[in-house]
Amino acid sequence: MRRVYDPPESGDGLRVLVDRLWPRGLAKEAARIDEWPKDITPSTELRRWFHSGEGSFEDFRGRYEAELDAPEAAELLDGLRESARKGPVTLLTASKAPERSHASVLAELLGH
């Protein structure tokens, strides 16, 4: 798990953007994104709720995990797990605090 603004590294393996919106000011060529599975990202409503400060990170985690149980998201998550079994997968986010974001929830669910 890394910030998408950090330069790519040789050991990144599969580079997966896990944000719903494209990061501001970042050229697509510079990001070197391999996959951008938007259906695995938090819904717009959940993202807005969390950023409004109404709930705790633990509340967010629970709501996000419930969203990941939806069939399309669950299928994408299974695909990422399979990719992680085959080699390195780097989850990329624009979040300033990746350790308290949806990316950390995904990383835990992938066993990173």
mmCIF file with all atom_site columns, N, CA and C in Angstrom, residues 2 5-6 10-11 14 19 22-23 32 35-36 42 56 61-62 66-67 69 71-72 79 81 86-87 96 101-102 105:
data_model
loop_
_atom_site.group_PDB
_atom_site.id
_atom_site.type_symbol
_atom_site.label_atom_id
_atom_site.label_alt_id
_atom_site.label_comp_id
_atom_site.label_asym_id
_atom_site.label_entity_id
_atom_site.label_seq_id
_atom_site.pdbx_PDB_ins_code
_atom_site.Cartn_x
_atom_site.Cartn_y
_atom_site.Cartn_z
_atom_site.occupancy
_atom_site.B_iso_or_equiv
_atom_site.pdbx_formal_charge
_atom_site.auth_seq_id
_atom_site.auth_comp_id
_atom_site.auth_asym_id
_atom_site.auth_atom_id
_atom_site.pdbx_PDB_model_num
ATOM 1  N N  . ARG A 1 2   ? 0.642   2.106   -0.993  1.00 0.00 ? 2   ARG A N  1
ATOM 2  C CA . ARG A 1 2   ? 1.450   3.320   -1.110  1.00 0.00 ? 2   ARG A CA 1
ATOM 3  C C  . ARG A 1 2   ? 0.591   4.457   -1.640  1.00 0.00 ? 2   ARG A C  1
ATOM 4  N N  . TYR A 1 5   ? 1.096   9.145   -5.555  1.00 0.00 ? 5   TYR A N  1
ATOM 5  C CA . TYR A 1 5   ? 2.018   10.214  -5.945  1.00 0.00 ? 5   TYR A CA 1
ATOM 6  C C  . TYR A 1 5   ? 3.481   9.813   -5.777  1.00 0.00 ? 5   TYR A C  1
ATOM 7  N N  . ASP A 1 6   ? 3.737   8.721   -5.043  1.00 0.00 ? 6   ASP A N  1
ATOM 8  C CA . ASP A 1 6   ? 5.108   8.239   -4.892  1.00 0.00 ? 6   ASP A CA 1
ATOM 9  C C  . ASP A 1 6   ? 5.562   7.624   -6.217  1.00 0.00 ? 6   ASP A C  1
ATOM 10 N N  . SER A 1 10  ? 10.506  -0.827  -8.688  1.00 0.00 ? 10  SER A N  1
ATOM 11 C CA . SER A 1 10  ? 10.620  -2.078  -9.433  1.00 0.00 ? 10  SER A CA 1
ATOM 12 C C  . SER A 1 10  ? 9.899   -3.238  -8.745  1.00 0.00 ? 10  SER A C  1
ATOM 13 N N  . GLY A 1 11  ? 9.777   -3.227  -7.440  1.00 0.00 ? 11  GLY A N  1
ATOM 14 C CA . GLY A 1 11  ? 9.137   -4.318  -6.709  1.00 0.00 ? 11  GLY A CA 1
ATOM 15 C C  . GLY A 1 11  ? 7.646   -4.158  -6.506  1.00 0.00 ? 11  GLY A C  1
ATOM 16 N N  . LEU A 1 14  ? 1.924   -5.679  -9.523  1.00 0.00 ? 14  LEU A N  1
ATOM 17 C CA . LEU A 1 14  ? 0.677   -5.160  -10.076 1.00 0.00 ? 14  LEU A CA 1
ATOM 18 C C  . LEU A 1 14  ? 0.297   -3.887  -9.320  1.00 0.00 ? 14  LEU A C  1
ATOM 19 N N  . ASP A 1 19  ? -8.797  4.197   -5.599  1.00 0.00 ? 19  ASP A N  1
ATOM 20 C CA . ASP A 1 19  ? -9.619  5.388   -5.391  1.00 0.00 ? 19  ASP A CA 1
ATOM 21 C C  . ASP A 1 19  ? -10.661 5.476   -6.499  1.00 0.00 ? 19  ASP A C  1
ATOM 22 N N  . TRP A 1 22  ? -9.872  9.936   -10.085 1.00 0.00 ? 22  TRP A N  1
ATOM 23 C CA . TRP A 1 22  ? -8.476  10.025  -10.506 1.00 0.00 ? 22  TRP A CA 1
ATOM 24 C C  . TRP A 1 22  ? -7.769  11.073  -9.650  1.00 0.00 ? 22  TRP A C  1
ATOM 25 N N  . PRO A 1 23  ? -6.549  10.803  -9.174  1.00 0.00 ? 23  PRO A N  1
ATOM 26 C CA . PRO A 1 23  ? -5.813  11.745  -8.316  1.00 0.00 ? 23  PRO A CA 1
ATOM 27 C C  . PRO A 1 23  ? -5.503  13.058  -9.044  1.00 0.00 ? 23  PRO A C  1
ATOM 28 N N  . ARG A 1 32  ? 1.556   4.985   -13.879 1.00 0.00 ? 32  ARG A N  1
ATOM 29 C CA . ARG A 1 32  ? 1.793   3.579   -14.229 1.00 0.00 ? 32  ARG A CA 1
ATOM 30 C C  . ARG A 1 32  ? 0.820   2.639   -13.508 1.00 0.00 ? 32  ARG A C  1
ATOM 31 N N  . GLU A 1 35  ? -4.309  -1.534  -13.016 1.00 0.00 ? 35  GLU A N  1
ATOM 32 C CA . GLU A 1 35  ? -5.746  -1.772  -12.874 1.00 0.00 ? 35  GLU A CA 1
ATOM 33 C C  . GLU A 1 35  ? -6.368  -0.635  -12.072 1.00 0.00 ? 35  GLU A C  1
ATOM 34 N N  . TRP A 1 36  ? -7.647  -0.363  -12.382 1.00 0.00 ? 36  TRP A N  1
ATOM 35 C CA . TRP A 1 36  ? -8.406  0.657   -11.654 1.00 0.00 ? 36  TRP A CA 1
ATOM 36 C C  . TRP A 1 36  ? -9.826  0.142   -11.458 1.00 0.00 ? 36  TRP A C  1
ATOM 37 N N  . PRO A 1 42  ? -14.849 2.651   -2.099  1.00 0.00 ? 42  PRO A N  1
ATOM 38 C CA . PRO A 1 42  ? -16.039 3.051   -1.329  1.00 0.00 ? 42  PRO A CA 1
ATOM 39 C C  . PRO A 1 42  ? -16.998 3.862   -2.203  1.00 0.00 ? 42  PRO A C  1
ATOM 40 N N  . SER A 1 56  ? -16.649 7.260   13.089  1.00 0.00 ? 56  SER A N  1
ATOM 41 C CA . SER A 1 56  ? -15.266 6.855   13.366  1.00 0.00 ? 56  SER A CA 1
ATOM 42 C C  . SER A 1 56  ? -14.734 5.999   12.223  1.00 0.00 ? 56  SER A C  1
ATOM 43 N N  . ARG A 1 61  ? -15.062 1.403   8.452   1.00 0.00 ? 61  ARG A N  1
ATOM 44 C CA . ARG A 1 61  ? -14.582 0.061   8.103   1.00 0.00 ? 61  ARG A CA 1
ATOM 45 C C  . ARG A 1 61  ? -15.765 -0.909  7.964   1.00 0.00 ? 61  ARG A C  1
ATOM 46 N N  . GLY A 1 62  ? -16.651 -0.893  8.943   1.00 0.00 ? 62  GLY A N  1
ATOM 47 C CA . GLY A 1 62  ? -17.808 -1.794  8.913   1.00 0.00 ? 62  GLY A CA 1
ATOM 48 C C  . GLY A 1 62  ? -18.701 -1.544  7.710   1.00 0.00 ? 62  GLY A C  1
ATOM 49 N N  . ALA A 1 66  ? -19.182 -4.008  4.345   1.00 0.00 ? 66  ALA A N  1
ATOM 50 C CA . ALA A 1 66  ? -20.521 -4.394  3.882   1.00 0.00 ? 66  ALA A CA 1
ATOM 51 C C  . ALA A 1 66  ? -20.665 -4.116  2.387   1.00 0.00 ? 66  ALA A C  1
ATOM 52 N N  . GLU A 1 67  ? -20.117 -2.989  1.919   1.00 0.00 ? 67  GLU A N  1
ATOM 53 C CA . GLU A 1 67  ? -20.154 -2.690  0.484   1.00 0.00 ? 67  GLU A CA 1
ATOM 54 C C  . GLU A 1 67  ? -19.344 -3.714  -0.312  1.00 0.00 ? 67  GLU A C  1
ATOM 55 N N  . ASP A 1 69  ? -19.151 -6.746  0.203   1.00 0.00 ? 69  ASP A N  1
ATOM 56 C CA . ASP A 1 69  ? -19.878 -8.007  0.112   1.00 0.00 ? 69  ASP A CA 1
ATOM 57 C C  . ASP A 1 69  ? -20.784 -8.059  -1.121  1.00 0.00 ? 69  ASP A C  1
ATOM 58 N N  . PRO A 1 71  ? -21.933 -8.430  -4.887  1.00 0.00 ? 71  PRO A N  1
ATOM 59 C CA . PRO A 1 71  ? -21.351 -9.393  -5.843  1.00 0.00 ? 71  PRO A CA 1
ATOM 60 C C  . PRO A 1 71  ? -20.209 -8.850  -6.706  1.00 0.00 ? 71  PRO A C  1
ATOM 61 N N  . GLU A 1 72  ? -20.375 -7.686  -7.326  1.00 0.00 ? 72  GLU A N  1
ATOM 62 C CA . GLU A 1 72  ? -19.307 -7.161  -8.201  1.00 0.00 ? 72  GLU A CA 1
ATOM 63 C C  . GLU A 1 72  ? -18.038 -6.869  -7.414  1.00 0.00 ? 72  GLU A C  1
ATOM 64 N N  . GLY A 1 79  ? -10.422 -11.472 -7.223  1.00 0.00 ? 79  GLY A N  1
ATOM 65 C CA . GLY A 1 79  ? -9.413  -11.358 -8.277  1.00 0.00 ? 79  GLY A CA 1
ATOM 66 C C  . GLY A 1 79  ? -8.116  -10.763 -7.759  1.00 0.00 ? 79  GLY A C  1
ATOM 67 N N  . ARG A 1 81  ? -7.099  -10.949 -4.637  1.00 0.00 ? 81  ARG A N  1
ATOM 68 C CA . ARG A 1 81  ? -6.495  -11.986 -3.785  1.00 0.00 ? 81  ARG A CA 1
ATOM 69 C C  . ARG A 1 81  ? -5.709  -12.980 -4.632  1.00 0.00 ? 81  ARG A C  1
ATOM 70 N N  . LYS A 1 86  ? -0.081  -14.730 -6.612  1.00 0.00 ? 86  LYS A N  1
ATOM 71 C CA . LYS A 1 86  ? 0.865   -14.954 -7.706  1.00 0.00 ? 86  LYS A CA 1
ATOM 72 C C  . LYS A 1 86  ? 2.086   -14.045 -7.635  1.00 0.00 ? 86  LYS A C  1
ATOM 73 N N  . GLY A 1 87  ? 1.956   -12.897 -6.964  1.00 0.00 ? 87  GLY A N  1
ATOM 74 C CA . GLY A 1 87  ? 3.074   -11.963 -6.895  1.00 0.00 ? 87  GLY A CA 1
ATOM 75 C C  . GLY A 1 87  ? 2.683   -10.687 -6.197  1.00 0.00 ? 87  GLY A C  1
ATOM 76 N N  . LYS A 1 96  ? -3.969  11.117  2.066   1.00 0.00 ? 96  LYS A N  1
ATOM 77 C CA . LYS A 1 96  ? -2.798  11.631  2.798   1.00 0.00 ? 96  LYS A CA 1
ATOM 78 C C  . LYS A 1 96  ? -2.453  10.744  3.991   1.00 0.00 ? 96  LYS A C  1
ATOM 79 N N  . SER A 1 101 ? -7.447  4.709   5.882   1.00 0.00 ? 101 SER A N  1
ATOM 80 C CA . SER A 1 101 ? -8.281  4.880   4.697   1.00 0.00 ? 101 SER A CA 1
ATOM 81 C C  . SER A 1 101 ? -8.804  3.519   4.247   1.00 0.00 ? 101 SER A C  1
ATOM 82 N N  . HIS A 1 102 ? -9.613  3.551   3.227   1.00 0.00 ? 102 HIS A N  1
ATOM 83 C CA . HIS A 1 102 ? -10.136 2.316   2.646   1.00 0.00 ? 102 HIS A CA 1
ATOM 84 C C  . HIS A 1 102 ? -9.015  1.418   2.132   1.00 0.00 ? 102 HIS A C  1
ATOM 85 N N  . VAL A 1 105 ? -8.023  -1.015  4.721   1.00 0.00 ? 105 VAL A N  1
ATOM 86 C CA . VAL A 1 105 ? -9.023  -2.075  4.880   1.00 0.00 ? 105 VAL A CA 1
ATOM 87 C C  . VAL A 1 105 ? -8.813  -3.131  3.787   1.00 0.00 ? 105 VAL A C  1
#
